[in-house]
């Protein structure tokens, strides 16, 4: 599944028509063209504070703290390379502007997927999947900004990670351990070329802009529910345990789900749970590509995308943005299933 991800947003008929033109699906379709923001009409009523918290296509989401508020970033769409949403309360969101107005010179506008960012000192560093020119495989780029909303700038002359012989490299996710050591996790796009998919890790420099040491492979697809791939890693540290969340199976089906593995070190070895920790329900199909965030009162939430059950694979509404709550008990995690009711307190 070579990725081509997408997005748009709104509730009006005009916005839905625009979405059908702009959206591009993960693994197929025509990527959207970069451009200006489509502003939500002032007369439109605010979305209800229920799941999905963003009811239009917003794939591969991550939510970042932005002062007293929040910013969400996601795969290209709606005329943007990296879509953004802003919120004061995590429940009601407003469309923002393009976080990456211009991609690196070696890549192509409108072909940006699965961005994730982290603050290093006073700078924000965003890692994103994009198309390399020769060969035309997906690789990982890096861009820097002063603000989590951007604009991020990529002045590189080549990709940060690009495993040419392994199908390419996608789904980069930064992590900084409590001891201050930074790491980057990613997936080789092996399923695009008939190879195994591996989640790998490599140490990052203190400013997050360079890889150090050598990469290490952590897990691959080896459980029945995972199908032909694992992808979308995200690591969270709690009480000395490193929790690796990942997605597996076919993103464009109701089989997509979130798995979980644990280790005593950010570089593994990781031991997987036998079954996924987040699967679809009657209101959300194929949940996946998650990220975690801590609320102002110390709770941990998971943000992810999911399909409307009767519209799996459809460009409208596409993969919408959902929130669930995560609780930890040693090496065990519990994630509330997708439900239209938001986690308590939101």
CSV table of C-alpha atoms in Angstrom, one decimal:
chain,number,residue,atom,x,y,z
A,1,UNK,CA,0.0,0.0,0.0
A,2,UNK,CA,2.0,2.9,-1.3
A,3,UNK,CA,0.4,5.9,0.5
A,4,UNK,CA,-1.5,8.8,-1.1
A,5,UNK,CA,-3.4,10.5,1.7
A,6,UNK,CA,-6.0,13.2,1.6
A,7,UNK,CA,-8.5,15.6,3.2
A,8,UNK,CA,-11.2,18.3,3.2
A,9,UNK,CA,-13.8,19.6,5.6
A,10,UNK,CA,-17.2,21.1,6.0
A,11,UNK,CA,-20.9,20.5,6.4
A,12,UNK,CA,-22.4,22.4,3.5
A,13,UNK,CA,-23.2,21.1,0.1
A,14,UNK,CA,-20.7,23.3,-1.6
A,15,UNK,CA,-17.9,22.1,0.7
A,16,UNK,CA,-18.8,18.5,0.1
A,17,UNK,CA,-18.6,19.0,-3.7
A,18,UNK,CA,-15.2,20.6,-3.2
A,19,UNK,CA,-14.1,17.6,-1.1
A,20,UNK,CA,-15.0,15.2,-3.8
A,21,UNK,CA,-12.6,17.0,-6.2
A,22,UNK,CA,-9.7,17.6,-3.7
A,23,UNK,CA,-9.5,14.4,-1.6
A,24,UNK,CA,-7.0,11.7,-2.4
A,25,UNK,CA,-7.1,8.3,-0.6
A,26,UNK,CA,-4.3,6.5,1.2
A,27,UNK,CA,-2.9,4.2,-1.4
A,28,UNK,CA,-4.7,5.7,-4.5
A,29,UNK,CA,-6.3,8.7,-6.0
A,30,UNK,CA,-5.1,12.1,-7.1
A,31,UNK,CA,-3.2,14.2,-4.5
A,32,UNK,CA,-4.7,17.6,-3.8
A,33,UNK,CA,-3.0,20.7,-5.1
A,34,UNK,CA,-1.5,23.1,-2.5
A,35,UNK,CA,-3.1,26.5,-2.2
A,36,UNK,CA,-5.0,28.9,0.1
A,37,UNK,CA,-7.2,28.0,3.0
A,38,UNK,CA,-10.9,27.4,2.4
A,39,UNK,CA,-12.6,29.5,5.1
A,40,UNK,CA,-15.6,28.1,6.9
A,41,UNK,CA,-18.6,30.4,6.2
A,42,UNK,CA,-19.4,32.7,9.1
A,43,UNK,CA,-23.0,31.7,9.0
A,44,UNK,CA,-22.3,28.0,9.5
A,45,UNK,CA,-23.1,26.7,13.0
A,46,UNK,CA,-20.3,25.3,15.1
A,47,UNK,CA,-20.0,21.5,15.1
A,48,UNK,CA,-21.6,19.6,18.0
A,49,UNK,CA,-19.2,18.5,20.7
A,50,UNK,CA,-19.4,14.8,19.9
A,51,UNK,CA,-17.3,12.3,18.1
A,52,UNK,CA,-16.1,12.6,15.4
A,53,UNK,CA,-14.7,15.9,16.6
A,54,UNK,CA,-14.0,16.8,13.0
A,55,UNK,CA,-16.7,15.2,10.7
A,56,UNK,CA,-14.9,15.6,7.4
A,57,UNK,CA,-11.8,14.0,6.0
A,58,UNK,CA,-8.7,14.6,8.2
A,59,UNK,CA,-6.4,11.5,7.9
A,60,UNK,CA,-3.4,10.6,10.0
A,61,UNK,CA,-4.1,13.2,12.7
A,62,UNK,CA,-1.8,14.5,15.5
A,63,UNK,CA,-2.8,17.0,18.1
A,64,UNK,CA,-0.2,19.4,19.6
A,65,UNK,CA,-0.4,21.7,22.6
A,66,UNK,CA,-0.4,25.4,21.4
A,67,UNK,CA,-0.2,27.7,24.5
A,68,UNK,CA,-3.6,27.4,26.1
A,69,UNK,CA,-5.1,25.7,23.1
A,70,UNK,CA,-4.5,23.0,20.6
A,71,UNK,CA,-3.6,22.5,16.9
A,72,UNK,CA,-4.2,19.4,14.9
A,73,UNK,CA,-2.2,18.5,11.8
A,74,UNK,CA,-3.0,16.0,9.1
A,75,UNK,CA,-2.3,14.7,5.6
A,76,UNK,CA,-2.7,16.9,2.5
A,77,UNK,CA,-6.1,18.1,1.4
A,78,UNK,CA,-8.3,21.1,1.0
A,79,UNK,CA,-5.6,22.9,-1.1
A,80,UNK,CA,-3.0,22.4,1.7
A,81,UNK,CA,0.1,20.3,1.9
A,82,UNK,CA,-0.4,19.9,5.7
A,83,UNK,CA,-3.9,20.6,7.0
A,84,UNK,CA,-4.5,22.2,10.3
A,85,UNK,CA,-7.3,22.6,12.8
A,86,UNK,CA,-7.3,24.8,15.9
A,87,UNK,CA,-9.3,24.3,19.2
A,88,UNK,CA,-9.6,25.8,22.7
A,89,UNK,CA,-11.2,22.7,24.2
A,90,UNK,CA,-10.4,19.6,22.1
A,91,UNK,CA,-14.1,19.2,21.4
A,92,UNK,CA,-14.9,22.1,18.9
A,93,UNK,CA,-12.4,22.7,16.0
A,94,UNK,CA,-11.9,25.4,13.4
A,95,UNK,CA,-10.0,25.0,10.1
A,96,UNK,CA,-6.6,26.6,10.0
A,97,UNK,CA,-4.1,27.4,7.3
A,98,UNK,CA,-1.4,25.3,5.5
A,99,UNK,CA,1.3,24.3,8.0
A,100,UNK,CA,3.7,23.5,5.1
A,101,UNK,CA,3.1,26.0,2.3
A,102,UNK,CA,6.1,24.8,0.4
A,103,UNK,CA,7.7,21.3,0.3
A,104,UNK,CA,11.4,20.6,-0.1
A,105,UNK,CA,12.9,21.3,-3.6
A,106,UNK,CA,13.3,17.5,-4.1
A,107,UNK,CA,9.6,16.7,-3.6
A,108,UNK,CA,6.3,17.5,-5.2
A,109,UNK,CA,3.5,19.9,-3.8
A,110,UNK,CA,0.3,18.2,-2.8
A,111,UNK,CA,1.9,14.9,-2.0
A,112,UNK,CA,2.4,15.1,1.8
A,113,UNK,CA,1.1,12.5,4.2
A,114,UNK,CA,1.2,11.6,7.9
A,115,UNK,CA,3.0,14.6,9.4
A,116,UNK,CA,4.1,14.5,13.0
A,117,UNK,CA,5.8,17.3,14.9
A,118,UNK,CA,7.6,17.8,18.2
A,119,UNK,CA,9.1,20.8,20.0
A,120,UNK,CA,12.9,20.8,20.4
A,121,UNK,CA,13.9,23.8,22.5
A,122,UNK,CA,12.3,26.8,20.9
A,123,UNK,CA,11.7,25.2,17.5
A,124,UNK,CA,9.1,22.8,16.2
A,125,UNK,CA,10.3,20.0,13.9
A,126,UNK,CA,7.8,18.3,11.7
A,127,UNK,CA,8.6,15.0,9.9
A,128,UNK,CA,6.4,14.2,6.9
A,129,UNK,CA,6.0,11.6,4.2
A,130,UNK,CA,6.4,12.9,0.6
A,131,UNK,CA,7.3,11.8,-2.8
A,132,UNK,CA,11.0,11.5,-3.9
A,133,UNK,CA,11.8,12.2,-7.5
A,134,UNK,CA,14.0,9.3,-8.6
A,135,UNK,CA,12.9,6.7,-8.0
A,136,UNK,CA,9.3,7.8,-7.4
A,137,UNK,CA,9.0,6.3,-3.9
A,138,UNK,CA,7.8,7.8,-0.7
A,139,UNK,CA,10.4,9.1,1.7
A,140,UNK,CA,10.6,11.2,4.9
A,141,UNK,CA,11.3,14.9,4.9
A,142,UNK,CA,11.9,17.3,7.8
A,143,UNK,CA,10.7,20.9,8.2
A,144,UNK,CA,11.2,23.5,11.0
A,145,UNK,CA,8.9,26.2,12.4
A,146,UNK,CA,8.7,28.7,15.3
A,147,UNK,CA,5.1,27.7,16.0
A,148,UNK,CA,3.3,24.3,16.0
A,149,UNK,CA,0.8,25.7,13.4
A,150,UNK,CA,3.7,26.6,11.1
A,151,UNK,CA,4.7,27.7,8.6
A,152,UNK,CA,7.2,24.9,8.6
A,153,UNK,CA,10.2,25.2,6.1
A,154,UNK,CA,12.2,22.4,4.6
A,155,UNK,CA,15.5,23.6,3.2
A,156,UNK,CA,16.9,20.1,2.8
A,157,UNK,CA,18.5,18.8,-0.4
A,158,UNK,CA,17.5,15.2,0.1
A,159,UNK,CA,15.2,13.1,2.3
A,160,UNK,CA,16.0,12.4,5.9
A,161,UNK,CA,15.1,8.7,5.5
A,162,UNK,CA,14.5,6.9,2.3
A,163,UNK,CA,14.9,3.1,2.2
A,164,UNK,CA,15.0,2.7,-1.5
A,165,UNK,CA,15.5,-1.1,-1.5
A,166,UNK,CA,12.7,-1.6,1.0
A,167,UNK,CA,9.9,0.2,-0.9
A,168,UNK,CA,10.5,3.7,0.6
A,169,UNK,CA,10.0,5.1,4.1
A,170,UNK,CA,6.8,6.5,5.6
A,171,UNK,CA,5.0,7.4,8.8
A,172,UNK,CA,7.8,9.1,10.8
A,173,UNK,CA,7.1,9.7,14.5
A,174,UNK,CA,9.4,11.6,16.9
A,175,UNK,CA,9.7,10.7,20.6
A,176,UNK,CA,11.8,12.2,23.4
A,177,UNK,CA,12.3,10.0,26.5
A,178,UNK,CA,12.3,11.3,30.0
A,179,UNK,CA,16.1,11.2,30.0
A,180,UNK,CA,16.1,13.7,27.1
A,181,UNK,CA,17.2,11.3,24.4
A,182,UNK,CA,15.3,11.8,21.1
A,183,UNK,CA,14.3,9.1,18.7
A,184,UNK,CA,12.6,8.8,15.3
A,185,UNK,CA,10.3,5.8,14.5
A,186,UNK,CA,9.1,5.0,11.0
A,187,UNK,CA,7.9,2.2,8.7
A,188,UNK,CA,9.5,0.9,5.5
A,189,UNK,CA,6.8,0.8,2.7
A,190,UNK,CA,7.6,-2.8,2.0
A,191,UNK,CA,4.0,-3.8,1.2
A,192,UNK,CA,4.2,-1.6,-1.9
A,193,UNK,CA,7.0,-3.9,-3.3
A,194,UNK,CA,6.0,-7.3,-1.8
A,195,UNK,CA,8.4,-7.1,1.2
A,196,UNK,CA,7.9,-7.3,4.9
A,197,UNK,CA,7.0,-4.0,6.7
A,198,UNK,CA,9.2,-3.1,9.7
A,199,UNK,CA,8.8,-0.4,12.3
A,200,UNK,CA,12.3,0.9,12.8
A,201,UNK,CA,13.9,3.4,15.3
A,202,UNK,CA,17.0,5.6,15.2
A,203,UNK,CA,18.4,8.1,17.6
A,204,UNK,CA,17.9,11.8,16.8
A,205,UNK,CA,20.2,14.7,17.5
A,206,UNK,CA,19.3,17.0,20.5
A,207,UNK,CA,17.7,19.5,18.1
A,208,UNK,CA,15.7,16.8,16.2
A,209,UNK,CA,17.2,17.6,12.8
A,210,UNK,CA,19.7,14.8,12.3
A,211,UNK,CA,19.8,11.1,12.7
A,212,UNK,CA,22.6,9.6,14.8
A,213,UNK,CA,23.9,6.0,15.1
A,214,UNK,CA,22.3,3.2,13.2
A,215,UNK,CA,18.7,2.3,12.6
A,216,UNK,CA,17.2,-0.7,14.4
A,217,UNK,CA,14.3,-2.9,13.3
A,218,UNK,CA,11.7,-3.4,16.0
A,219,UNK,CA,8.5,-5.3,14.8
A,220,UNK,CA,7.0,-6.5,11.6
A,221,UNK,CA,3.6,-8.0,10.6
A,222,UNK,CA,3.5,-11.4,12.3
A,223,UNK,CA,0.0,-11.7,13.9
A,224,UNK,CA,-3.1,-12.9,12.1
A,225,UNK,CA,-5.0,-9.7,12.6
A,226,UNK,CA,-2.2,-7.5,11.1
A,227,UNK,CA,-2.6,-8.8,7.5
A,228,UNK,CA,0.3,-7.7,5.3
A,229,UNK,CA,1.6,-4.7,7.1
A,230,UNK,CA,2.3,-2.7,10.3
A,231,UNK,CA,2.7,1.1,10.2
A,232,UNK,CA,2.0,4.4,11.9
A,233,UNK,CA,4.1,4.0,15.0
A,234,UNK,CA,3.7,6.2,18.1
A,235,UNK,CA,5.6,5.8,21.4
A,236,UNK,CA,4.5,6.9,24.8
A,237,UNK,CA,6.4,6.5,28.1
A,238,UNK,CA,4.6,5.8,31.4
A,239,UNK,CA,6.3,4.7,34.6
A,240,UNK,CA,9.4,3.3,33.0
A,241,UNK,CA,7.4,1.3,30.3
A,242,UNK,CA,7.6,2.3,26.7
A,243,UNK,CA,4.3,1.7,24.9
A,244,UNK,CA,4.5,1.4,21.1
A,245,UNK,CA,1.1,2.0,19.4
A,246,UNK,CA,0.9,1.1,15.7
A,247,UNK,CA,-1.7,0.4,13.0
A,248,UNK,CA,-2.1,-2.7,10.9
A,249,UNK,CA,-4.0,-4.4,8.1
A,250,UNK,CA,-5.8,-2.6,5.2
A,251,UNK,CA,-6.4,1.1,5.9
A,252,UNK,CA,-9.3,1.1,3.4
A,253,UNK,CA,-11.3,-1.5,5.2
A,254,UNK,CA,-13.0,-2.3,8.5
A,255,UNK,CA,-10.0,-4.6,9.4
A,256,UNK,CA,-7.7,-1.6,10.1
A,257,UNK,CA,-7.0,-1.4,13.8
A,258,UNK,CA,-4.5,-0.2,16.4
A,259,UNK,CA,-2.0,-2.6,18.0
A,260,UNK,CA,0.1,-2.2,21.1
A,261,UNK,CA,3.5,-3.4,22.3
A,262,UNK,CA,5.7,-2.7,25.3
A,263,UNK,CA,9.4,-2.6,26.1
A,264,UNK,CA,11.7,-1.4,28.9
A,265,UNK,CA,13.7,0.7,26.5
A,266,UNK,CA,12.7,2.9,23.6
A,267,UNK,CA,14.8,0.7,21.3
A,268,UNK,CA,13.1,-2.5,22.4
A,269,UNK,CA,12.8,-5.4,22.3
A,270,UNK,CA,9.1,-4.8,22.1
A,271,UNK,CA,6.5,-7.5,23.0
A,272,UNK,CA,3.2,-7.2,21.2
A,273,UNK,CA,-0.3,-7.7,22.6
A,274,UNK,CA,-1.9,-10.6,20.7
A,275,UNK,CA,-5.0,-8.5,19.9
A,276,UNK,CA,-5.5,-4.9,18.9
A,277,UNK,CA,-6.4,-2.3,21.5
A,278,UNK,CA,-8.7,-0.3,19.3
A,279,UNK,CA,-11.0,-1.7,16.7
A,280,UNK,CA,-14.1,-0.5,14.9
A,281,UNK,CA,-17.6,-0.2,16.3
A,282,UNK,CA,-21.1,0.4,14.8
A,283,UNK,CA,-20.3,4.1,14.5
A,284,UNK,CA,-16.6,4.1,13.3
A,285,UNK,CA,-15.0,1.6,11.0
A,286,UNK,CA,-11.2,0.9,10.6
A,287,UNK,CA,-9.8,3.2,13.3
A,288,UNK,CA,-6.1,3.8,13.0
A,289,UNK,CA,-3.0,6.0,12.6
A,290,UNK,CA,-3.2,7.2,16.2
A,291,UNK,CA,-1.3,9.7,18.3
A,292,UNK,CA,-1.5,10.3,22.0
A,293,UNK,CA,-1.8,13.6,23.9
A,294,UNK,CA,-2.0,14.6,27.6
A,295,UNK,CA,-4.8,17.0,28.6
A,296,UNK,CA,-4.4,19.9,30.9
A,297,UNK,CA,-5.8,17.8,33.8
A,298,UNK,CA,-3.3,15.0,33.1
A,299,UNK,CA,-5.6,12.5,31.2
A,300,UNK,CA,-4.3,10.8,28.1
A,301,UNK,CA,-6.3,10.8,24.9
A,302,UNK,CA,-5.8,9.1,21.6
A,303,UNK,CA,-6.6,10.9,18.4
A,304,UNK,CA,-7.1,8.8,15.3
A,305,UNK,CA,-9.1,8.6,12.0
A,306,UNK,CA,-12.0,6.3,11.1
A,307,UNK,CA,-14.5,5.7,8.4
A,308,UNK,CA,-18.2,6.1,8.6
A,309,UNK,CA,-19.3,2.4,8.5
A,310,UNK,CA,-21.5,2.7,5.5
A,311,UNK,CA,-19.0,4.9,3.6
A,312,UNK,CA,-15.7,2.9,3.9
A,313,UNK,CA,-13.3,4.1,1.2
A,314,UNK,CA,-15.6,7.0,0.2
A,315,UNK,CA,-14.0,10.4,-0.4
A,316,UNK,CA,-16.9,12.0,1.4
A,317,UNK,CA,-16.9,12.3,4.4
A,318,UNK,CA,-13.7,10.3,4.3
A,319,UNK,CA,-11.6,9.5,7.4
A,320,UNK,CA,-12.9,11.7,10.2
A,321,UNK,CA,-11.1,12.7,13.4
A,322,UNK,CA,-12.0,10.9,16.7
A,323,UNK,CA,-10.9,10.9,20.3
A,324,UNK,CA,-10.8,8.1,22.8
A,325,UNK,CA,-9.3,7.9,26.3
A,326,UNK,CA,-6.3,5.8,27.2
A,327,UNK,CA,-5.6,4.4,30.7
A,328,UNK,CA,-2.4,2.5,31.8
A,329,UNK,CA,-1.8,-0.2,34.3
A,330,UNK,CA,1.8,-1.3,34.1
A,331,UNK,CA,2.3,-2.9,30.7
A,332,UNK,CA,-1.5,-3.0,30.1
A,333,UNK,CA,-3.4,-0.3,28.3
A,334,UNK,CA,-7.2,0.2,27.8
A,335,UNK,CA,-8.6,2.4,25.1
A,336,UNK,CA,-12.3,3.4,25.1
A,337,UNK,CA,-13.9,2.1,21.9
A,338,UNK,CA,-15.0,4.6,19.3
A,339,UNK,CA,-18.3,6.2,20.4
A,340,UNK,CA,-20.2,9.3,19.5
A,341,UNK,CA,-20.0,10.5,23.1
A,342,UNK,CA,-16.7,12.2,23.7
A,343,UNK,CA,-14.5,11.0,26.6
A,344,UNK,CA,-15.9,12.2,29.9
A,345,UNK,CA,-15.0,15.8,30.7
A,346,UNK,CA,-14.7,17.1,27.1
